[in-house]
PDB file of N, CA and C in Angstrom:
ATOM      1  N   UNK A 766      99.567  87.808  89.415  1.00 60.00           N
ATOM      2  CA  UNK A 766     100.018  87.509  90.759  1.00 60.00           C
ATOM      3  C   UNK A 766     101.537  87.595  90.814  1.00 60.00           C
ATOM      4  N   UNK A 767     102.107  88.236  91.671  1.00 67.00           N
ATOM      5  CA  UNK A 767     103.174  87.939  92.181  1.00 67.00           C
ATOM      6  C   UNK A 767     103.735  87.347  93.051  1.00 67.00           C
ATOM      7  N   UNK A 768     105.108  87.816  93.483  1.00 59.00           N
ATOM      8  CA  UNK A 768     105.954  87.154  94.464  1.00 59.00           C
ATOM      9  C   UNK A 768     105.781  85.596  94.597  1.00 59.00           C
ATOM     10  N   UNK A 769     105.496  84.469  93.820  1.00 79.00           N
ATOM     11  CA  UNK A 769     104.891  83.590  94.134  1.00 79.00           C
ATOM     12  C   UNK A 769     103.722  83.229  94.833  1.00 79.00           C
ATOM     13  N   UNK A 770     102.923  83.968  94.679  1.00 82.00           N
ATOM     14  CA  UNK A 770     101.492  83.750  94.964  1.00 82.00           C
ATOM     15  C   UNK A 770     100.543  82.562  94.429  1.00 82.00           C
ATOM     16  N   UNK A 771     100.792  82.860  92.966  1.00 79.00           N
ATOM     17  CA  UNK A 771     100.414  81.694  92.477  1.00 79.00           C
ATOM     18  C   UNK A 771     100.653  80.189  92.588  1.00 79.00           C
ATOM     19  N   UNK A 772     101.946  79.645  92.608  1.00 80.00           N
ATOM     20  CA  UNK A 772     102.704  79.051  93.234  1.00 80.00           C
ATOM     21  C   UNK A 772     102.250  78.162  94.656  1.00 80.00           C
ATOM     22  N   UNK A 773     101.570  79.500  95.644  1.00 82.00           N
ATOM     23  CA  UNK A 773     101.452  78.846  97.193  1.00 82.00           C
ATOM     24  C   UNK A 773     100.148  78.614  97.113  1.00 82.00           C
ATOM     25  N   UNK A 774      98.589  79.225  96.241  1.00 83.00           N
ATOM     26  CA  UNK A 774      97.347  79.005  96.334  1.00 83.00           C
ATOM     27  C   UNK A 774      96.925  77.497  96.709  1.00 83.00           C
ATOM     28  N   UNK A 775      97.805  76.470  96.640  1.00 84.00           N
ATOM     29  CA  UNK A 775      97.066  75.252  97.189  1.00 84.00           C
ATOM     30  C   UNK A 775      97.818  74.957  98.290  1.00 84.00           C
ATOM     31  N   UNK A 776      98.956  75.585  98.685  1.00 84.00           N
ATOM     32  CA  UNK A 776      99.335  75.191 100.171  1.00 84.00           C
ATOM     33  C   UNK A 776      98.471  75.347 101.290  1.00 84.00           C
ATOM     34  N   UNK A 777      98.754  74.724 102.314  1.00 80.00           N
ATOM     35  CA  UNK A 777      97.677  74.467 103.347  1.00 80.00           C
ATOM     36  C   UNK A 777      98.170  75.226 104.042  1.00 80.00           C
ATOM     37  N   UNK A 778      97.104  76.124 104.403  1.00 88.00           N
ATOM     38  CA  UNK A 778      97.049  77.388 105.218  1.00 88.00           C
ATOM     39  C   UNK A 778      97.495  78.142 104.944  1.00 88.00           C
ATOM     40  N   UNK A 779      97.663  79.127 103.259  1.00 89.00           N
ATOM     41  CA  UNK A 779      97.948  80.221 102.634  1.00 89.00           C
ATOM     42  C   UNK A 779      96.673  80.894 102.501  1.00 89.00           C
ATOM     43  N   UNK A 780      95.559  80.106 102.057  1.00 89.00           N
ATOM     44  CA  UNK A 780      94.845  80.886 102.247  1.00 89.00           C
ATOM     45  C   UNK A 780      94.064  81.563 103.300  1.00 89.00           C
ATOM     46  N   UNK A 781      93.806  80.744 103.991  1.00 89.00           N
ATOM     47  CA  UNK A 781      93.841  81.379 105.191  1.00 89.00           C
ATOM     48  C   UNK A 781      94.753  82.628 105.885  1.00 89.00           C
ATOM     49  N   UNK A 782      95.804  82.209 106.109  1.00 90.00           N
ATOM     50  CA  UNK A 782      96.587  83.813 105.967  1.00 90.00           C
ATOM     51  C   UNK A 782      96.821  84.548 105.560  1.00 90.00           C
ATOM     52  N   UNK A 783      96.430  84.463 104.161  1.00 90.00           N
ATOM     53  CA  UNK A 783      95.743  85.909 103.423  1.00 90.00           C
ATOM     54  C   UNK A 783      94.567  86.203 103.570  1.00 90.00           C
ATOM     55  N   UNK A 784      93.514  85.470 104.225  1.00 90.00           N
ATOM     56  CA  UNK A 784      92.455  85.899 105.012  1.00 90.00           C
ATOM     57  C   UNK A 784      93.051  86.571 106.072  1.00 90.00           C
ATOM     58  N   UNK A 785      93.449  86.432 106.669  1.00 89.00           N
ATOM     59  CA  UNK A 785      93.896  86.814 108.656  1.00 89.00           C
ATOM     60  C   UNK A 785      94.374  88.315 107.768  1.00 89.00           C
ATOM     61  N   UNK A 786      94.878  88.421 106.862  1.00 91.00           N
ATOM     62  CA  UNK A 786      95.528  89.799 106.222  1.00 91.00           C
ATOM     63  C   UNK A 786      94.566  90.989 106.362  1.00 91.00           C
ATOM     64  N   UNK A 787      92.858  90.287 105.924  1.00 92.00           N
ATOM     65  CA  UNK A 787      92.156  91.191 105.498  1.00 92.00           C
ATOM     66  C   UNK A 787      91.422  91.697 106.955  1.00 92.00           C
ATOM     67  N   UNK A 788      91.284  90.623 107.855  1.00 92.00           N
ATOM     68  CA  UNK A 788      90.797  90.654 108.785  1.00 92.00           C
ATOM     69  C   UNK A 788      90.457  91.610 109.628  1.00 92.00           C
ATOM     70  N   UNK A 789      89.670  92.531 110.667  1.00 90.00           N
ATOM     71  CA  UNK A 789      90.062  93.746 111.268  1.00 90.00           C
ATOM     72  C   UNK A 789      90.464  93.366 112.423  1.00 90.00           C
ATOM     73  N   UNK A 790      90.461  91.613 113.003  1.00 87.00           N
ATOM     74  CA  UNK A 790      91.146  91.605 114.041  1.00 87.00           C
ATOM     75  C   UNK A 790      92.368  91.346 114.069  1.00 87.00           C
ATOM     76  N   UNK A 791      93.067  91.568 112.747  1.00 88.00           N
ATOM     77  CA  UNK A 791      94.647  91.103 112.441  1.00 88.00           C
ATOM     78  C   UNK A 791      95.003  92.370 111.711  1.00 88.00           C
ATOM     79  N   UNK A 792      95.508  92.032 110.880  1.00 90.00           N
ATOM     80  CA  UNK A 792      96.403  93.441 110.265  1.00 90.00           C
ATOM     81  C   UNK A 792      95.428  93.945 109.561  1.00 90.00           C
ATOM     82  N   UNK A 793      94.138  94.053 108.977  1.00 91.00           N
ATOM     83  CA  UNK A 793      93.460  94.967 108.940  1.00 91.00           C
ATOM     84  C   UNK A 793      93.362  95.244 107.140  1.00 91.00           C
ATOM     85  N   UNK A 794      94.080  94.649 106.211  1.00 94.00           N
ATOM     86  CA  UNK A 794      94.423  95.492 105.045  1.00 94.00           C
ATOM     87  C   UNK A 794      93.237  95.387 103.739  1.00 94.00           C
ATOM     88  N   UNK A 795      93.168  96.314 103.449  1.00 94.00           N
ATOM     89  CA  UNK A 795      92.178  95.948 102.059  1.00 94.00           C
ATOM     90  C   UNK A 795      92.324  95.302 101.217  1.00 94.00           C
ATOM     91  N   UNK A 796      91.716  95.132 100.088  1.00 91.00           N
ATOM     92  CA  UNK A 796      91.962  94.129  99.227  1.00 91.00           C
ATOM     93  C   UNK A 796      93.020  95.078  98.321  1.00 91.00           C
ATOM     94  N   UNK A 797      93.012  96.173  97.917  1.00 92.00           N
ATOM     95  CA  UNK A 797      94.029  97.040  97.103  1.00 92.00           C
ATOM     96  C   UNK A 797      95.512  96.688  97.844  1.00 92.00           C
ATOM     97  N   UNK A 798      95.081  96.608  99.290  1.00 93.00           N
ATOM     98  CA  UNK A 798      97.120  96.416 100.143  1.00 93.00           C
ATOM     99  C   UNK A 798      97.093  95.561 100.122  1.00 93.00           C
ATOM    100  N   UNK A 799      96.428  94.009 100.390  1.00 91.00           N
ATOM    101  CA  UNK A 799      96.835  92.843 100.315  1.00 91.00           C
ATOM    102  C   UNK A 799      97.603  92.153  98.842  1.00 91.00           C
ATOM    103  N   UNK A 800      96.876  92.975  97.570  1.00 88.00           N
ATOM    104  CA  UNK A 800      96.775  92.907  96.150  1.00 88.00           C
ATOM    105  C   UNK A 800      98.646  93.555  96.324  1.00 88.00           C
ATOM    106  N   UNK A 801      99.223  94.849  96.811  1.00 88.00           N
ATOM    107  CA  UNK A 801     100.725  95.360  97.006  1.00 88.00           C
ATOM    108  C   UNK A 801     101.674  94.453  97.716  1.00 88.00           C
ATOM    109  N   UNK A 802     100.747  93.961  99.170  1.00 88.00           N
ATOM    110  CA  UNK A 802     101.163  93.308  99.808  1.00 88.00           C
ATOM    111  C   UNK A 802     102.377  92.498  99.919  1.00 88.00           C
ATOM    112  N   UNK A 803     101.331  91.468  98.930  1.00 86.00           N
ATOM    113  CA  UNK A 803     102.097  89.970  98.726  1.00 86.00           C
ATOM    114  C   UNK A 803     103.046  90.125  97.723  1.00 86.00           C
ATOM    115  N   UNK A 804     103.802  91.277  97.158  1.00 78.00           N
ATOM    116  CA  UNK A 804     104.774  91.016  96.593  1.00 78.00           C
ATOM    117  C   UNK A 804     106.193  91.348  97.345  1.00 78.00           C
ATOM    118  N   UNK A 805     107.410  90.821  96.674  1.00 66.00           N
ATOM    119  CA  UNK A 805     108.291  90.955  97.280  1.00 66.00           C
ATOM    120  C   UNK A 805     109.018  90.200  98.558  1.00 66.00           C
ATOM    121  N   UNK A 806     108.613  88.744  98.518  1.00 83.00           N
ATOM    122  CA  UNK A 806     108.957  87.631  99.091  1.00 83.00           C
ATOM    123  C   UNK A 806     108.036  86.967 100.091  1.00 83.00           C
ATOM    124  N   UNK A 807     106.544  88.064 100.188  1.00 87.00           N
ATOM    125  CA  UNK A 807     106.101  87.936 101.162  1.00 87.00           C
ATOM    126  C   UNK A 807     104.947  86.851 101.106  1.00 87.00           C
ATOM    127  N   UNK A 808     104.964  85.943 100.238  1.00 86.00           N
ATOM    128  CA  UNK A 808     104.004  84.897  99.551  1.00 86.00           C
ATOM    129  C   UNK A 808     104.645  83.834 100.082  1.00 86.00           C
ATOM    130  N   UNK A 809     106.193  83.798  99.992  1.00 86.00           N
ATOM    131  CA  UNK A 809     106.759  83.041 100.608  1.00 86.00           C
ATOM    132  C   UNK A 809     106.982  82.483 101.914  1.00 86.00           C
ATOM    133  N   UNK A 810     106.928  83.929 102.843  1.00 89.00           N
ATOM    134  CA  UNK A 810     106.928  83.751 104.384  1.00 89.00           C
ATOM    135  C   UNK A 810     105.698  84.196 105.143  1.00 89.00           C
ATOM    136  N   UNK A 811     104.781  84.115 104.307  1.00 89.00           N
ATOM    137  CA  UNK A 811     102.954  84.282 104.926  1.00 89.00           C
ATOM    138  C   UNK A 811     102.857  83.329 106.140  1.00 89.00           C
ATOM    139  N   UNK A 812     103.256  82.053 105.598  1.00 91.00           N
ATOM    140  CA  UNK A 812     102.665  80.983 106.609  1.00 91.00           C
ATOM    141  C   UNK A 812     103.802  80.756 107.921  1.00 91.00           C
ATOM    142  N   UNK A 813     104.520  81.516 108.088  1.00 91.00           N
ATOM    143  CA  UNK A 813     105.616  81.634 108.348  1.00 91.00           C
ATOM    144  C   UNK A 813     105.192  82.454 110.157  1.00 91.00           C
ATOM    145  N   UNK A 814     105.504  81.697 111.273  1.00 92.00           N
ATOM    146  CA  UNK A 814     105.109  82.326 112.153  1.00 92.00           C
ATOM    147  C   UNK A 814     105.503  83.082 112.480  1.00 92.00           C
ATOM    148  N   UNK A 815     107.073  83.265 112.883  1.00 93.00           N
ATOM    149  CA  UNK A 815     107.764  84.247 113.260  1.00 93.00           C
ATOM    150  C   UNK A 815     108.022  85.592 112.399  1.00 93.00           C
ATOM    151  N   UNK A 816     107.667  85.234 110.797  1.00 93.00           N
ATOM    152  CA  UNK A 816     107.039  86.244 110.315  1.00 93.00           C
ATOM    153  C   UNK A 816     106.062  86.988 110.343  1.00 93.00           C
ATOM    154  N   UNK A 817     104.685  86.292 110.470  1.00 92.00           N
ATOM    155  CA  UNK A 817     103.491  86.850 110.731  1.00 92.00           C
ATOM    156  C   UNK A 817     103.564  87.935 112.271  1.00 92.00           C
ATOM    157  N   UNK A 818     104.497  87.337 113.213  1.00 92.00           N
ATOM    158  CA  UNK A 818     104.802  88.166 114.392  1.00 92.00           C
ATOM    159  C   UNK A 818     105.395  89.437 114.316  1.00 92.00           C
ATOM    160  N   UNK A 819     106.454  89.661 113.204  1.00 92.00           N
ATOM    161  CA  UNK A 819     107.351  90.518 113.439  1.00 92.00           C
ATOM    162  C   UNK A 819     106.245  91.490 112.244  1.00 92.00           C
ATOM    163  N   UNK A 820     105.396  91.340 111.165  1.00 92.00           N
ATOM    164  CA  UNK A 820     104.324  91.921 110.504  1.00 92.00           C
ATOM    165  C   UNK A 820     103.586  92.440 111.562  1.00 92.00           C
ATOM    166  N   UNK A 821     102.872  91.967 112.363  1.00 91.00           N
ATOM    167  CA  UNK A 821     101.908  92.306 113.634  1.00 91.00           C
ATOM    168  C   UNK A 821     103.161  93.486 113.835  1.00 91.00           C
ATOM    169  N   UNK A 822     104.025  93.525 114.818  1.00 90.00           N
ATOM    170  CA  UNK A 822     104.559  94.074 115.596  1.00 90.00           C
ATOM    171  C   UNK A 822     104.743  95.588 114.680  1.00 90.00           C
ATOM    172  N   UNK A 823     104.501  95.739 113.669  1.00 91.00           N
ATOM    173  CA  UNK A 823     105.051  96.736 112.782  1.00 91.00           C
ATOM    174  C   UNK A 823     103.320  97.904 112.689  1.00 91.00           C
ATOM    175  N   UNK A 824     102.576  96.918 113.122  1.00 90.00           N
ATOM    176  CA  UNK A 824     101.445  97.166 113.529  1.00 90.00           C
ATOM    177  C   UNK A 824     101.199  97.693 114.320  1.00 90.00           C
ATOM    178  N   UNK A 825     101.315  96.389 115.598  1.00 90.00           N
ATOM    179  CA  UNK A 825     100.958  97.655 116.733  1.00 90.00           C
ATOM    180  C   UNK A 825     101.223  98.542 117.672  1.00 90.00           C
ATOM    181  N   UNK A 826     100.125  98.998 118.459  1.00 88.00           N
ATOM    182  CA  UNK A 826     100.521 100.292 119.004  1.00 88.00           C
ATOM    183  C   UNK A 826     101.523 100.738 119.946  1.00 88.00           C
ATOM    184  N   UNK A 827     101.934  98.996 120.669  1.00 87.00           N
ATOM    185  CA  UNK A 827     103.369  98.969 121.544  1.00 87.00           C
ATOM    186  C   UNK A 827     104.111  98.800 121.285  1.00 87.00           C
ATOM    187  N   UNK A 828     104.591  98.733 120.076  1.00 89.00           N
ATOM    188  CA  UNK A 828     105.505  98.774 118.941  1.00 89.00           C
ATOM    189  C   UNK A 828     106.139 100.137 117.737  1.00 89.00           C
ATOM    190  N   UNK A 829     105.631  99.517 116.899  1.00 89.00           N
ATOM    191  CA  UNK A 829     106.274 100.667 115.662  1.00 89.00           C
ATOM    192  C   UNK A 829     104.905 101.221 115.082  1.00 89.00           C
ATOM    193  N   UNK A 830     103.697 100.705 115.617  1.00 90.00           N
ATOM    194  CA  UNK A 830     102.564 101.393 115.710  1.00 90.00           C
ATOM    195  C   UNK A 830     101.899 101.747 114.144  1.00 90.00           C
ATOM    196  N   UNK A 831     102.862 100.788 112.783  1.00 92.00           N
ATOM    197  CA  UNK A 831     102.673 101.941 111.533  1.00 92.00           C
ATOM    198  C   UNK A 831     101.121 101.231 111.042  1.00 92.00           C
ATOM    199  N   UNK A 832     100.498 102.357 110.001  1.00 92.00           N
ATOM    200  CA  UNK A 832      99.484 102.041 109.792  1.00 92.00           C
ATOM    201  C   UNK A 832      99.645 101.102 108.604  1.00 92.00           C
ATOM    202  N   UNK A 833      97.781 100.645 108.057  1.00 91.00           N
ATOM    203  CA  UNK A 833      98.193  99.377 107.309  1.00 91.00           C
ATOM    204  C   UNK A 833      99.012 100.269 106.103  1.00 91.00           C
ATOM    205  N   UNK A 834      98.522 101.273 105.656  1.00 93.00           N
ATOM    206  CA  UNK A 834      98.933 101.700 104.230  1.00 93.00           C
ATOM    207  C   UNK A 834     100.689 102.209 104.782  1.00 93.00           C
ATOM    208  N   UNK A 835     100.979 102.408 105.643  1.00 93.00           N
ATOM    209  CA  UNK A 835     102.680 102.434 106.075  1.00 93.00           C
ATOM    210  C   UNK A 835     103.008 100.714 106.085  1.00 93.00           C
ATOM    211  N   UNK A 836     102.834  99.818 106.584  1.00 92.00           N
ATOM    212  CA  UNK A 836     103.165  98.561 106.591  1.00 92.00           C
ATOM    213  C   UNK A 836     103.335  97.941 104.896  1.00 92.00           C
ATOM    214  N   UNK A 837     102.311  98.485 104.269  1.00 91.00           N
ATOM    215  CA  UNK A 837     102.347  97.853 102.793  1.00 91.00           C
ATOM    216  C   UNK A 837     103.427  98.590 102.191  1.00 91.00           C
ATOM    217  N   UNK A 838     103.891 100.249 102.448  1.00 90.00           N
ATOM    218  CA  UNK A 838     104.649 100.490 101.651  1.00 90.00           C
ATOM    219  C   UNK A 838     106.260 100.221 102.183  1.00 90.00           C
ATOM    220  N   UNK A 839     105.754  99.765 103.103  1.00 90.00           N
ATOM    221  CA  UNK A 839     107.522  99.292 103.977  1.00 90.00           C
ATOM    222  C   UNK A 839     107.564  97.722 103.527  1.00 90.00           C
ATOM    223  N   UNK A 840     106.832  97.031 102.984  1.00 88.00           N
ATOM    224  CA  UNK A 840     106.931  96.045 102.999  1.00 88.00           C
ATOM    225  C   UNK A 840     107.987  95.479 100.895  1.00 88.00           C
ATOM    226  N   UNK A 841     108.653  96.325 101.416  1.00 80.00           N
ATOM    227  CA  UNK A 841     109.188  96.476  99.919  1.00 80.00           C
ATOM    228  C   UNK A 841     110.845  95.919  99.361  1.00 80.00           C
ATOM    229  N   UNK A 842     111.382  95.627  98.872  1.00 76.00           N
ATOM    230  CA  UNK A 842     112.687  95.152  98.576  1.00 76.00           C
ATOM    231  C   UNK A 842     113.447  94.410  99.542  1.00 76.00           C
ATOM    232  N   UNK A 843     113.289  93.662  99.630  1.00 85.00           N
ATOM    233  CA  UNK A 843     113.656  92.745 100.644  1.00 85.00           C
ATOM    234  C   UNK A 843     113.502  92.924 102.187  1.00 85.00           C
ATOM    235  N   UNK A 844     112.942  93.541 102.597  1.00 90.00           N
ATOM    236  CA  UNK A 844     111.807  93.585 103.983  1.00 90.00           C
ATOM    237  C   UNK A 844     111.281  92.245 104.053  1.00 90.00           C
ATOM    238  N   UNK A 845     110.753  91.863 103.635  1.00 88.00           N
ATOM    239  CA  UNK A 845     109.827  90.405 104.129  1.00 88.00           C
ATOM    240  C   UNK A 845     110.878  89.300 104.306  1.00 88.00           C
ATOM    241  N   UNK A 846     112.531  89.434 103.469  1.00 89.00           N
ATOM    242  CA  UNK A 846     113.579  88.046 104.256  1.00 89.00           C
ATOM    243  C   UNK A 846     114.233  88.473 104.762  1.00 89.00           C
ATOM    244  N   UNK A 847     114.013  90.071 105.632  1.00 93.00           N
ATOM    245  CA  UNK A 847     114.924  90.700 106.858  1.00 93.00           C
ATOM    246  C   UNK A 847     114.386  90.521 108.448  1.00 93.00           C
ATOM    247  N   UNK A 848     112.400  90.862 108.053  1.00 92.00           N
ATOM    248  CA  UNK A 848     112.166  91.182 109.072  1.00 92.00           C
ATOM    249  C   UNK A 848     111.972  90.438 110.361  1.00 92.00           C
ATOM    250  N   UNK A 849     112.597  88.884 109.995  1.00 93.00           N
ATOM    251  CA  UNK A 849     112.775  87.980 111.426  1.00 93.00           C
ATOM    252  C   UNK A 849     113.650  88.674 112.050  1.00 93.00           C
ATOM    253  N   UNK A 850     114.773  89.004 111.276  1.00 93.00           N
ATOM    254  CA  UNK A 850     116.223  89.350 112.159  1.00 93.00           C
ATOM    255  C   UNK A 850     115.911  90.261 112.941  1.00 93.00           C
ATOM    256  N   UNK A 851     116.534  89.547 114.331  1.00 90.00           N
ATOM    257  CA  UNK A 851     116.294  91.164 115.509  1.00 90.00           C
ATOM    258  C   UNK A 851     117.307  92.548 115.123  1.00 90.00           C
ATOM    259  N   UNK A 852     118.347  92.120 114.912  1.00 94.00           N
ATOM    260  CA  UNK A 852     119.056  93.356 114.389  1.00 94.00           C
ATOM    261  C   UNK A 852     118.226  94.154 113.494  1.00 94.00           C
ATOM    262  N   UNK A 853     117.594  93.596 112.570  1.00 93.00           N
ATOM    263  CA  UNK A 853     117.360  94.704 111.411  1.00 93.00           C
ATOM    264  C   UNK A 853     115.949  95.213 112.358  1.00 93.00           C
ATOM    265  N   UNK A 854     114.963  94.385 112.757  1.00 89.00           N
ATOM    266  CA  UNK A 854     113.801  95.350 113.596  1.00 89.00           C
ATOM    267  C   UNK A 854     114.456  96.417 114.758  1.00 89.00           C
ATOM    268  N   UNK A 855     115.543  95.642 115.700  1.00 90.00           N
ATOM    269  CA  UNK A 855     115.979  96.776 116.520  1.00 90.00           C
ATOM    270  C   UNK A 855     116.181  98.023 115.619  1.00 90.00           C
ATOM    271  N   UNK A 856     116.923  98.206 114.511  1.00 92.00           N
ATOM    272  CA  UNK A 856     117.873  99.185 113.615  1.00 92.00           C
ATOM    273  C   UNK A 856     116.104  99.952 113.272  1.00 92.00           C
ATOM    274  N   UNK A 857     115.127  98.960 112.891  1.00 89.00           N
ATOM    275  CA  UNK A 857     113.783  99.692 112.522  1.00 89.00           C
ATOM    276  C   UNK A 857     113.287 100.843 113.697  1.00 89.00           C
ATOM    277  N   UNK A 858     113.104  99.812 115.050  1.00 88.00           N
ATOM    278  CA  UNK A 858     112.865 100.750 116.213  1.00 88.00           C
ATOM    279  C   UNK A 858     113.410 102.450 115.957  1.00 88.00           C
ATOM    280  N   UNK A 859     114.652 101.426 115.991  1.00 90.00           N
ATOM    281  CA  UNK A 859     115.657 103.254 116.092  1.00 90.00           C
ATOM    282  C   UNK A 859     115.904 104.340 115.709  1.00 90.00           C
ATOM    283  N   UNK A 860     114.879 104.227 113.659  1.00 86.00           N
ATOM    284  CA  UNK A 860     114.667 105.189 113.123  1.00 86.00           C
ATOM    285  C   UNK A 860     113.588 105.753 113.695  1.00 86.00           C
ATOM    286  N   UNK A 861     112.665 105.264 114.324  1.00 78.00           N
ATOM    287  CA  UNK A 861     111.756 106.074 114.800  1.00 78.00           C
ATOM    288  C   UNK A 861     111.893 107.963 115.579  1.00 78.00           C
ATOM    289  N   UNK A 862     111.234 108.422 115.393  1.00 64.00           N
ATOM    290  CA  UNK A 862     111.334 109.633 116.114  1.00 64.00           C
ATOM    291  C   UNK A 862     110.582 109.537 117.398  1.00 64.00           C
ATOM    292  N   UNK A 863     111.390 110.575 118.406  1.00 66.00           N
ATOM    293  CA  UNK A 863     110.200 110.326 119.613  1.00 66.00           C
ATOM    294  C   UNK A 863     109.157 110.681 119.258  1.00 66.00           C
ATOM    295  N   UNK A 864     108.474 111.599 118.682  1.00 64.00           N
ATOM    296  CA  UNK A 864     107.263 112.188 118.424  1.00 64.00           C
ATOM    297  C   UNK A 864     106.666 111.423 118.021  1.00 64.00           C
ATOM    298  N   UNK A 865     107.313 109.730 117.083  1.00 58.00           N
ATOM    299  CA  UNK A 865     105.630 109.009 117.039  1.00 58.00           C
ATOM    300  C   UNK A 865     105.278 108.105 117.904  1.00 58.00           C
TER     301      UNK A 865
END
């Protein structure tokens, strides 16, 4: 286990939000992306609301629309203690191309 995973398994309501992970009415991810997932700070800010929001948003389709296997591989080197900041999601928006 990483990122502190091990660490949060008896906090209240971790597991559960690594349920909501797998979920298809939430972010959707398999057990192989949830297993990539949670590393890289993101064990830390799971239970974390305004995190779990700005994760969604990277999601969906009125947004940055990316899929789960794009979300897991963006979710990498310090992404998970940026992605509250509106600056750094605006700066995300902006790489976008019109075409997606």
């Amino acid at each position: 286990m990483c990122g502190g995973v091990a660490a949060r398994l008896t906090d209240a309501g971790f597991l559960e939000a690594v349920r909501a992970l797998r979920s298809p009415d939430d972010l959707g991810l398999s057990s192989e992306q949830v297993v990539t997932f949670m590393c890289n700070g993101v064990a830390a800010r799971l239970t974390d609301a305004g995190f779990m929001e700005a994760v969604r948003a990277l999601r969906s389709p009125d947004d940055l629309g990316l899929s789960s296997k794009q979300v897991v591989t963006f979710m990498c080197d310090g992404v998970a203690a940026r992605l509250t900041d509106a600056g750094f999601l605006e700066a995300v928006r902006a790489l976008r191309s019109p075409d997606d």
